Amino acid sequence: MKILVINCGSSSLKYQLLDMDDESLLAKGLCERIGIDGHLKHQPQNGKPVFDEDLPLPTHTEAIAAVLEKLTCPEYGVVSGMDEIGAVGHRVVHGGEKFASSVVINDDVMAAIAECVPLAPLHNPANITGIEACKAVMGDVPQVAVFDTAFHQTMPGKAYMYAVPYEYYKDLQIRRYGFHGTSHRYVSARAAEMMGKPIEELKLISCHMGNGSSICAIDGGRSVDTSMGFTPIAGLPMGTRCGDIDVSIPDYVCQNTGKDVTTVTNELNKKSGVLGVSGVSSDFRDLTKAAGEGNERAALALEMFQYAVAKTIGAYAAAMNGVDGIIFTAGVGENDAACRAGIGQYLGYLGVEICPNCNAKRGQETFISTADSKVKVMVIPTNEELVIARDTKELVENA
Ligand code: ADP
């Protein structure tokens, strides 16, 4: 079965077409500037040329139509017709407490995703638009929703509750949800395979470090805690997000600057994190370069990030009463050896020993701990699309 995986943002649409008979990638691409003007980059994996051009994309419906046209046309195509695509899997950001696993989309599921819009006002509407656009263009082809939050629904109350008036939880659904669940699920399963042990017997800490970053404590294959919270701003300092801060800060800034809370929240999401501290960039490559040239604020931002990751790993080792394996993944985790080494330096007390030679590798599955290291440390490139395609295949075949 061939499965189209869609990840819709408010003005973008990423896609991959996978052949699930051998899990091979047939094509991938990205529509950008939807609703503004429009651009499509389509990359067939069969030797046909890349299409990388502006084209009008007034809505997501035209974007999906353009993607399907490219996937099926003689010049750039990888399949002979739309009827070869057996199902569509969608990344959906927020499933609230309604979804602890992936589901085949029907009217009830659409209503439930819509009910979660207040919890993810930037993301869920785009996901809904993507699903509706596929329905408009592809008709009755089965569609599946795979939620970023679902993997974390196994967290116990002591991990997901905030110590706030209970009505906040009951009436407003305020609790820790956690995100990046599809990535944490994928890399923890791969880690168990690499370690040659059943995941049920392992205590793992997965560090997804990209533009957005989160850490997850996975005990016996189940998420038991994670650093993002009610929204993806919480936990670690990120590219542009502040991570955990004293909750009095926004009000204090408002009182002293005349800014309103929406402006400050926006600054905490978009102008904070390593960008805010360094004043240089949200990209770790730029920060490393600037720090190397003597920029102290860039060096401080990198140090703060590594320190926060190390503290969270320590907290999760405590939460699980031990740790067998630590995983680094996503843009920074897969590529930034200096960052991994810096984090490793805090973890000697746990029995972590990083092997400098192994750590020098980039972007491939590998152990980076020494043979003697009590805790195994791994780099595992994440593959959220593959998880979405696998869930989609399983659900559609068993529907
Ligand atoms: P997203 O959260 O948007 O999916 P990614 O996982 O793609 O992000 O991570 C993007 C980040 O990864 C970039 O902002 C950059 O900081 C970092 N990154 C990518 N390649 C490297 C590299 N070679 N060295 C250091 N950092 C890198």
Tab-separated table of C-alpha atoms and ligand atoms in Angstrom:
chain	number	residue	atom	x	y	z
A	1	MET	CA	0.000	0.000	0.000
A	2	LYS	CA	1.235	3.512	-0.842
A	3	ILE	CA	0.569	6.106	1.828
A	4	LEU	CA	0.694	9.871	1.609
A	5	VAL	CA	1.845	11.530	4.852
A	6	ILE	CA	0.781	15.134	5.342
A	7	ASN	CA	2.013	17.655	7.890
A	8	CYS	CA	0.023	20.856	7.528
A	9	GLY	CA	0.997	24.210	8.984
A	10	SER	CA	-0.991	27.419	8.672
A	11	SER	CA	0.780	28.423	5.437
A	12	SER	CA	2.777	25.293	4.650
A	13	LEU	CA	2.244	21.635	3.802
A	14	LYS	CA	5.004	19.022	4.039
A	15	TYR	CA	4.418	15.642	2.448
A	16	GLN	CA	5.987	12.263	1.843
A	17	LEU	CA	4.711	9.390	-0.263
A	18	LEU	CA	5.853	6.023	1.072
A	19	ASP	CA	5.568	2.551	-0.389
A	20	MET	CA	4.676	0.558	2.719
A	21	ASP	CA	5.451	-2.797	1.083
A	22	ASP	CA	9.114	-2.049	1.817
A	23	GLU	CA	8.746	1.287	3.695
A	24	SER	CA	10.649	3.081	0.934
A	25	LEU	CA	10.285	6.792	0.259
A	26	LEU	CA	8.881	7.514	-3.211
A	27	ALA	CA	8.759	11.316	-3.054
A	28	LYS	CA	8.764	14.171	-0.591
A	29	GLY	CA	8.144	17.864	-0.771
A	30	LEU	CA	6.958	21.099	0.691
A	31	CYS	CA	4.333	23.689	-0.241
A	32	GLU	CA	5.061	27.088	1.240
A	33	ARG	CA	3.410	30.515	1.353
A	34	ILE	CA	-0.081	29.004	0.964
A	35	GLY	CA	-2.621	31.834	1.014
A	36	ILE	CA	0.114	34.399	0.271
A	37	ASP	CA	1.412	33.485	-3.198
A	38	GLY	CA	2.707	29.916	-3.256
A	39	HIS	CA	5.789	27.768	-3.827
A	40	LEU	CA	6.157	24.009	-4.313
A	41	LYS	CA	9.330	21.989	-3.957
A	42	HIS	CA	8.729	18.388	-5.056
A	43	GLN	CA	11.526	15.845	-4.798
A	44	PRO	CA	10.886	12.501	-6.514
A	45	GLN	CA	13.186	9.741	-5.304
A	46	ASN	CA	13.154	7.782	-8.580
A	47	GLY	CA	15.694	9.872	-10.492
A	48	LYS	CA	13.149	12.226	-12.043
A	49	PRO	CA	13.913	15.949	-11.808
A	50	VAL	CA	13.103	18.106	-8.786
A	51	PHE	CA	10.286	20.626	-9.260
A	52	ASP	CA	11.061	23.819	-7.355
A	53	GLU	CA	8.943	26.742	-8.513
A	54	ASP	CA	6.473	29.420	-7.511
A	55	LEU	CA	2.878	28.562	-8.328
A	56	PRO	CA	-0.366	30.046	-7.061
A	57	LEU	CA	-1.596	28.280	-3.905
A	58	PRO	CA	-4.528	30.344	-2.601
A	59	THR	CA	-5.634	27.611	-0.156
A	60	HIS	CA	-4.550	24.178	1.089
A	61	THR	CA	-6.962	22.592	-1.399
A	62	GLU	CA	-4.943	23.938	-4.355
A	63	ALA	CA	-1.767	22.847	-2.527
A	64	ILE	CA	-2.985	19.238	-2.187
A	65	ALA	CA	-4.145	19.288	-5.819
A	66	ALA	CA	-0.702	20.528	-6.920
A	67	VAL	CA	1.048	17.842	-4.845
A	68	LEU	CA	-1.141	15.093	-6.356
A	69	GLU	CA	-0.562	16.456	-9.849
A	70	LYS	CA	3.211	16.302	-9.332
A	71	LEU	CA	3.052	12.834	-7.756
A	72	THR	CA	1.151	11.451	-10.763
A	73	CYS	CA	2.400	13.457	-13.794
A	74	PRO	CA	4.768	11.839	-16.325
A	75	GLU	CA	7.590	14.387	-15.851
A	76	TYR	CA	7.900	14.459	-12.024
A	77	GLY	CA	5.617	11.607	-10.976
A	78	VAL	CA	6.291	8.480	-8.941
A	79	VAL	CA	2.906	6.760	-9.365
A	80	SER	CA	0.685	6.396	-12.424
A	81	GLY	CA	-2.509	7.691	-10.833
A	82	MET	CA	-4.167	8.863	-7.645
A	83	ASP	CA	-5.886	5.481	-7.238
A	84	GLU	CA	-2.471	4.015	-6.328
A	85	ILE	CA	-2.529	6.031	-3.079
A	86	GLY	CA	-4.275	3.786	-0.565
A	87	ALA	CA	-4.536	6.153	2.395
A	88	VAL	CA	-3.449	9.484	3.846
A	89	GLY	CA	-1.875	9.908	7.288
A	90	HIS	CA	-2.014	13.337	8.911
A	91	ARG	CA	0.110	14.725	11.689
A	92	VAL	CA	-2.316	16.394	14.093
A	93	VAL	CA	-0.740	18.421	16.868
A	94	HIS	CA	-3.294	18.292	19.675
A	95	GLY	CA	-5.564	15.422	20.618
A	96	GLY	CA	-6.208	16.683	24.161
A	97	GLU	CA	-7.328	13.877	26.472
A	98	LYS	CA	-9.527	12.449	23.738
A	99	PHE	CA	-6.887	10.512	21.808
A	100	ALA	CA	-4.292	8.175	23.294
A	101	SER	CA	-3.529	6.613	19.916
A	102	SER	CA	-3.978	7.194	16.186
A	103	VAL	CA	-7.465	6.940	14.648
A	104	VAL	CA	-9.211	6.621	11.288
A	105	ILE	CA	-10.810	10.001	10.612
A	106	ASN	CA	-14.610	10.216	10.501
A	107	ASP	CA	-17.076	12.973	11.372
A	108	ASP	CA	-16.832	12.286	15.125
A	109	VAL	CA	-13.023	12.455	14.996
A	110	MET	CA	-13.175	15.733	13.061
A	111	ALA	CA	-15.485	17.163	15.714
A	112	ALA	CA	-13.113	16.030	18.474
A	113	ILE	CA	-10.089	17.576	16.716
A	114	ALA	CA	-12.097	20.795	16.365
A	115	GLU	CA	-12.881	20.681	20.097
A	116	CYS	CA	-9.116	20.693	20.742
A	117	VAL	CA	-8.614	23.924	18.737
A	118	PRO	CA	-8.575	26.131	21.873
A	119	LEU	CA	-5.649	24.023	23.138
A	120	ALA	CA	-3.611	24.534	19.937
A	121	PRO	CA	-5.061	27.574	18.185
A	122	LEU	CA	-2.183	27.875	15.712
A	123	HIS	CA	-1.847	24.214	14.792
A	124	ASN	CA	-5.127	22.286	14.918
A	125	PRO	CA	-6.992	24.608	12.505
A	126	ALA	CA	-4.244	24.025	9.917
A	127	ASN	CA	-4.461	20.270	10.472
A	128	ILE	CA	-8.247	20.388	9.988
A	129	THR	CA	-7.789	22.408	6.802
A	130	GLY	CA	-5.353	19.781	5.485
A	131	ILE	CA	-7.757	16.931	6.186
A	132	GLU	CA	-10.638	18.775	4.529
A	133	ALA	CA	-8.471	19.647	1.527
A	134	CYS	CA	-7.565	15.954	1.063
A	135	LYS	CA	-11.218	14.996	1.294
A	136	ALA	CA	-12.110	17.625	-1.311
A	137	VAL	CA	-9.462	16.408	-3.756
A	138	MET	CA	-9.204	12.675	-2.953
A	139	GLY	CA	-12.805	11.818	-2.032
A	140	ASP	CA	-13.207	8.642	0.010
A	141	VAL	CA	-9.558	7.639	0.358
A	142	PRO	CA	-9.202	6.665	4.053
A	143	GLN	CA	-7.490	9.257	6.239
A	144	VAL	CA	-5.834	8.724	9.606
A	145	ALA	CA	-4.900	11.228	12.336
A	146	VAL	CA	-1.674	10.720	14.300
A	147	PHE	CA	-1.419	13.021	17.306
A	148	ASP	CA	1.717	14.658	18.770
A	149	THR	CA	0.153	14.424	22.207
A	150	ALA	CA	-1.083	10.804	22.099
A	151	PHE	CA	2.119	9.057	23.252
A	152	HIS	CA	2.125	11.135	26.449
A	153	GLN	CA	-1.378	10.135	27.505
A	154	THR	CA	0.220	7.379	29.634
A	155	MET	CA	1.695	9.972	32.036
A	156	PRO	CA	0.428	9.544	35.583
A	157	GLY	CA	-1.471	12.354	37.305
A	158	LYS	CA	1.538	13.310	39.415
A	159	ALA	CA	3.382	14.163	36.184
A	160	TYR	CA	0.640	15.834	34.184
A	161	MET	CA	-1.169	17.849	36.842
A	162	TYR	CA	-0.167	21.418	37.686
A	163	ALA	CA	-0.485	22.556	41.293
A	164	VAL	CA	-3.164	25.123	40.468
A	165	PRO	CA	-6.843	25.325	41.475
A	166	TYR	CA	-8.389	22.002	40.445
A	167	GLU	CA	-11.069	23.850	38.447
A	168	TYR	CA	-8.373	24.925	35.960
A	169	TYR	CA	-8.022	21.269	35.058
A	170	LYS	CA	-11.690	20.332	35.298
A	171	ASP	CA	-13.182	23.340	33.532
A	172	LEU	CA	-10.347	24.507	31.273
A	173	GLN	CA	-8.428	21.250	30.582
A	174	ILE	CA	-5.224	22.857	31.870
A	175	ARG	CA	-2.645	20.112	32.387
A	176	ARG	CA	0.633	18.918	30.896
A	177	TYR	CA	0.002	17.316	27.501
A	178	GLY	CA	3.494	17.119	26.010
A	179	PHE	CA	4.380	17.161	22.303
A	180	HIS	CA	6.818	15.475	19.860
A	181	GLY	CA	5.166	12.206	20.949
A	182	THR	CA	5.537	10.576	17.528
A	183	SER	CA	9.272	11.292	17.555
A	184	HIS	CA	9.798	10.077	21.142
A	185	ARG	CA	7.838	6.911	20.306
A	186	TYR	CA	9.896	6.206	17.183
A	187	VAL	CA	13.356	6.774	18.670
A	188	SER	CA	12.594	4.875	21.894
A	189	ALA	CA	11.474	1.830	19.881
A	190	ARG	CA	14.630	2.044	17.737
A	191	ALA	CA	16.791	2.418	20.867
A	192	ALA	CA	15.388	-0.828	22.281
A	193	GLU	CA	16.191	-2.550	18.977
A	194	MET	CA	19.744	-1.146	18.999
A	195	MET	CA	20.209	-2.222	22.610
A	196	GLY	CA	18.836	-5.690	21.810
A	197	LYS	CA	16.378	-5.647	24.709
A	198	PRO	CA	12.576	-5.585	24.948
A	199	ILE	CA	11.441	-1.994	25.464
A	200	GLU	CA	9.306	-3.230	28.400
A	201	GLU	CA	12.541	-3.769	30.339
A	202	LEU	CA	14.160	-0.401	29.591
A	203	LYS	CA	14.220	3.022	31.200
A	204	LEU	CA	14.960	5.512	28.406
A	205	ILE	CA	15.329	9.282	28.191
A	206	SER	CA	14.735	10.706	24.742
A	207	CYS	CA	16.040	14.209	23.924
A	208	HIS	CA	14.363	15.707	20.850
A	209	MET	CA	16.460	18.812	20.209
A	210	GLY	CA	15.523	20.867	17.147
A	211	ASN	CA	13.974	24.290	16.724
A	212	GLY	CA	11.532	23.078	19.311
A	213	SER	CA	12.969	20.771	21.956
A	214	SER	CA	11.517	18.368	24.464
A	215	ILE	CA	12.717	15.517	26.643
A	216	CYS	CA	10.684	12.447	27.499
A	217	ALA	CA	11.066	9.844	30.240
A	218	ILE	CA	10.010	6.473	28.802
A	219	ASP	CA	9.647	3.631	31.304
A	220	GLY	CA	8.889	0.242	29.771
A	221	GLY	CA	7.893	1.881	26.479
A	222	ARG	CA	5.419	4.303	28.069
A	223	SER	CA	5.868	8.053	28.395
A	224	VAL	CA	5.880	8.819	32.125
A	225	ASP	CA	6.957	12.464	31.962
A	226	THR	CA	7.904	15.074	29.398
A	227	SER	CA	9.247	18.598	29.449
A	228	MET	CA	6.737	20.407	27.237
A	229	GLY	CA	3.526	21.196	29.039
A	230	PHE	CA	0.119	22.681	28.390
A	231	THR	CA	1.713	24.237	25.290
A	232	PRO	CA	5.007	23.677	23.440
A	233	ILE	CA	6.580	26.769	25.071
A	234	ALA	CA	7.397	24.882	28.276
A	235	GLY	CA	10.502	23.001	29.400
A	236	LEU	CA	13.846	23.641	27.753
A	237	PRO	CA	14.947	26.974	26.300
A	238	MET	CA	14.510	26.496	22.518
A	239	GLY	CA	15.372	28.290	19.285
A	240	THR	CA	12.973	31.144	20.029
A	241	ARG	CA	10.846	29.855	22.954
A	242	CYS	CA	11.714	30.680	26.547
A	243	GLY	CA	11.043	27.268	28.135
A	244	ASP	CA	10.269	27.224	31.861
A	245	ILE	CA	10.295	30.644	33.481
A	246	ASP	CA	8.804	32.123	36.629
A	247	VAL	CA	5.127	32.688	35.823
A	248	SER	CA	5.242	36.153	37.420
A	249	ILE	CA	7.444	37.450	34.622
A	250	PRO	CA	4.779	38.234	31.967
A	251	ASP	CA	2.712	40.331	34.392
A	252	TYR	CA	5.845	42.128	35.619
A	253	VAL	CA	6.890	42.940	32.038
A	254	CYS	CA	3.371	44.198	31.233
A	255	GLN	CA	3.284	46.402	34.332
A	256	ASN	CA	6.682	47.907	33.596
A	257	THR	CA	6.542	48.368	29.826
A	258	GLY	CA	2.877	48.960	29.049
A	259	LYS	CA	2.914	45.953	26.718
A	260	ASP	CA	-0.155	43.730	26.783
A	261	VAL	CA	-0.033	40.049	27.700
A	262	THR	CA	-0.512	38.912	24.089
A	263	THR	CA	2.560	40.890	23.011
A	264	VAL	CA	4.654	39.493	25.851
A	265	THR	CA	3.474	35.925	25.217
A	266	ASN	CA	4.412	36.396	21.583
A	267	GLU	CA	7.880	37.614	22.606
A	268	LEU	CA	8.280	34.613	24.905
A	269	ASN	CA	7.405	32.322	21.969
A	270	LYS	CA	9.198	34.031	19.106
A	271	LYS	CA	11.947	36.283	20.502
A	272	SER	CA	13.245	34.274	23.424
A	273	GLY	CA	15.206	31.049	23.840
A	274	VAL	CA	18.736	30.964	22.462
A	275	LEU	CA	17.805	33.753	20.026
A	276	GLY	CA	16.719	36.025	22.856
A	277	VAL	CA	19.772	35.369	25.016
A	278	SER	CA	22.322	35.548	22.205
A	279	GLY	CA	20.765	38.257	20.060
A	280	VAL	CA	22.439	36.334	17.200
A	281	SER	CA	20.219	33.532	15.897
A	282	SER	CA	17.904	30.671	16.780
A	283	ASP	CA	20.086	28.326	14.723
A	284	PHE	CA	22.652	26.367	16.700
A	285	ARG	CA	25.118	26.461	13.787
A	286	ASP	CA	25.142	30.273	13.875
A	287	LEU	CA	25.520	30.257	17.658
A	288	THR	CA	28.453	27.844	17.574
A	289	LYS	CA	30.175	30.001	14.967
A	290	ALA	CA	29.527	33.221	16.918
A	291	ALA	CA	30.664	31.637	20.196
A	292	GLY	CA	33.837	30.456	18.448
A	293	GLU	CA	34.464	34.051	17.388
A	294	GLY	CA	34.225	35.209	20.991
A	295	ASN	CA	30.556	36.217	21.241
A	296	GLU	CA	29.870	35.710	24.955
A	297	ARG	CA	26.089	35.858	24.735
A	298	ALA	CA	26.086	33.150	22.060
A	299	ALA	CA	28.320	31.012	24.295
A	300	LEU	CA	25.996	31.665	27.251
A	301	ALA	CA	22.923	30.631	25.220
A	302	LEU	CA	24.600	27.342	24.261
A	303	GLU	CA	25.679	26.728	27.857
A	304	MET	CA	22.153	27.438	29.132
A	305	PHE	CA	20.684	24.964	26.664
A	306	GLN	CA	23.099	22.163	27.592
A	307	TYR	CA	22.606	22.856	31.308
A	308	ALA	CA	18.817	22.683	30.984
A	309	VAL	CA	18.995	19.402	29.043
A	310	ALA	CA	21.361	17.888	31.634
A	311	LYS	CA	19.133	18.981	34.531
A	312	THR	CA	16.077	17.458	32.881
A	313	ILE	CA	17.891	14.182	32.214
A	314	GLY	CA	18.836	14.126	35.918
A	315	ALA	CA	15.235	14.770	36.911
A	316	TYR	CA	13.953	11.949	34.705
A	317	ALA	CA	16.602	9.497	35.920
A	318	ALA	CA	15.278	10.293	39.406
A	319	ALA	CA	11.646	9.974	38.263
A	320	MET	CA	12.306	6.482	36.858
A	321	ASN	CA	14.784	5.447	39.588
A	322	GLY	CA	17.427	4.863	36.941
A	323	VAL	CA	18.171	5.116	33.258
A	324	ASP	CA	19.492	2.524	30.802
A	325	GLY	CA	19.677	4.597	27.647
A	326	ILE	CA	19.727	8.233	26.555
A	327	ILE	CA	18.754	9.190	22.990
A	328	PHE	CA	19.601	12.340	21.044
A	329	THR	CA	17.478	13.192	18.015
A	330	ALA	CA	16.233	16.024	15.701
A	331	GLY	CA	18.310	18.765	14.046
A	332	VAL	CA	20.565	19.617	16.992
A	333	GLY	CA	20.537	16.163	18.589
A	334	GLU	CA	21.468	14.401	15.349
A	335	ASN	CA	24.104	16.867	14.134
A	336	ASP	CA	25.644	18.905	16.933
A	337	ALA	CA	28.436	16.775	18.438
A	338	ALA	CA	29.734	19.613	20.636
A	339	CYS	CA	26.319	20.075	22.199
A	340	ARG	CA	26.018	16.337	22.909
A	341	ALA	CA	29.511	16.267	24.415
A	342	GLY	CA	28.694	19.305	26.566
A	343	ILE	CA	25.562	17.619	27.921
A	344	GLY	CA	27.496	14.392	28.482
A	345	GLN	CA	29.926	16.203	30.760
A	346	TYR	CA	27.196	16.721	33.348
A	347	LEU	CA	26.196	13.058	33.404
A	348	GLY	CA	29.265	11.251	34.736
A	349	TYR	CA	27.524	10.568	38.066
A	350	LEU	CA	24.923	8.487	36.202
A	351	GLY	CA	27.639	6.355	34.646
A	352	VAL	CA	27.543	8.102	31.254
A	353	GLU	CA	30.804	8.067	29.317
A	354	ILE	CA	30.776	9.596	25.823
A	355	CYS	CA	33.225	8.216	23.235
A	356	PRO	CA	34.668	11.233	21.350
A	357	ASN	CA	35.286	9.241	18.154
A	358	CYS	CA	31.779	7.804	18.021
A	359	ASN	CA	30.314	11.194	18.897
A	360	ALA	CA	32.044	12.776	15.891
A	361	LYS	CA	29.625	10.939	13.539
A	362	ARG	CA	26.671	12.908	12.218
A	363	GLY	CA	23.101	12.186	11.268
A	364	GLN	CA	23.235	8.384	11.482
A	365	GLU	CA	22.083	5.784	13.976
A	366	THR	CA	24.957	5.082	16.310
A	367	PHE	CA	26.029	4.533	19.896
A	368	ILE	CA	28.086	7.473	21.134
A	369	SER	CA	28.863	6.042	24.585
A	370	THR	CA	31.971	3.983	25.297
A	371	ALA	CA	31.716	0.190	25.554
A	372	ASP	CA	32.072	0.516	29.354
A	373	SER	CA	29.499	3.278	29.771
A	374	LYS	CA	26.881	2.118	32.277
A	375	VAL	CA	24.223	4.099	30.447
A	376	LYS	CA	24.076	3.645	26.660
A	377	VAL	CA	23.887	6.902	24.728
A	378	MET	CA	22.583	6.876	21.163
A	379	VAL	CA	22.050	9.216	18.236
A	380	ILE	CA	18.919	8.145	16.361
A	381	PRO	CA	17.626	10.248	13.433
A	382	THR	CA	13.914	10.668	14.005
A	383	ASN	CA	11.354	9.620	11.400
A	384	GLU	CA	7.925	10.873	12.342
A	385	GLU	CA	6.604	10.330	8.799
A	386	LEU	CA	7.394	6.624	8.953
A	387	VAL	CA	5.479	6.261	12.238
A	388	ILE	CA	2.513	8.111	10.731
A	389	ALA	CA	2.609	5.864	7.648
A	390	ARG	CA	2.883	2.684	9.769
A	391	ASP	CA	-0.043	3.688	11.992
A	392	THR	CA	-2.071	4.621	8.921
A	393	LYS	CA	-1.384	1.294	7.202
A	394	GLU	CA	-2.245	-0.717	10.305
A	395	LEU	CA	-5.483	1.153	10.995
A	396	VAL	CA	-6.657	1.131	7.382
A	397	GLU	CA	-5.866	-2.567	6.889
A	398	ASN	CA	-7.699	-3.488	10.097
A	399	ALA	CA	-10.637	-1.136	9.602
B	1	ADP	P1	12.204	21.446	13.763
B	1	ADP	O1	11.982	21.531	15.238
B	1	ADP	O2	11.814	22.676	13.026
B	1	ADP	O3	11.729	20.153	13.122
B	1	ADP	P2	14.848	20.424	13.256
B	1	ADP	O4	14.728	19.179	14.032
B	1	ADP	O5	14.956	20.339	11.775
B	1	ADP	O6	13.759	21.475	13.647
B	1	ADP	O7	16.125	21.198	13.822
B	1	ADP	C1	16.523	22.433	13.272
B	1	ADP	C2	17.714	22.947	14.029
B	1	ADP	O8	18.759	21.963	14.012
B	1	ADP	C3	18.331	24.166	13.367
B	1	ADP	O9	17.755	25.346	13.829
B	1	ADP	C4	19.756	24.072	13.810
B	1	ADP	O10	19.901	24.822	15.005
B	1	ADP	C5	20.008	22.625	14.134
B	1	ADP	N1	21.010	22.012	13.241
B	1	ADP	C6	20.818	21.474	12.027
B	1	ADP	N2	21.993	21.026	11.528
B	1	ADP	C7	22.935	21.296	12.446
B	1	ADP	C8	24.351	21.104	12.533
B	1	ADP	N3	25.034	20.523	11.536
B	1	ADP	N4	24.974	21.511	13.645
B	1	ADP	C9	24.289	22.097	14.636
B	1	ADP	N5	22.980	22.309	14.614
B	1	ADP	C10	22.308	21.932	13.554
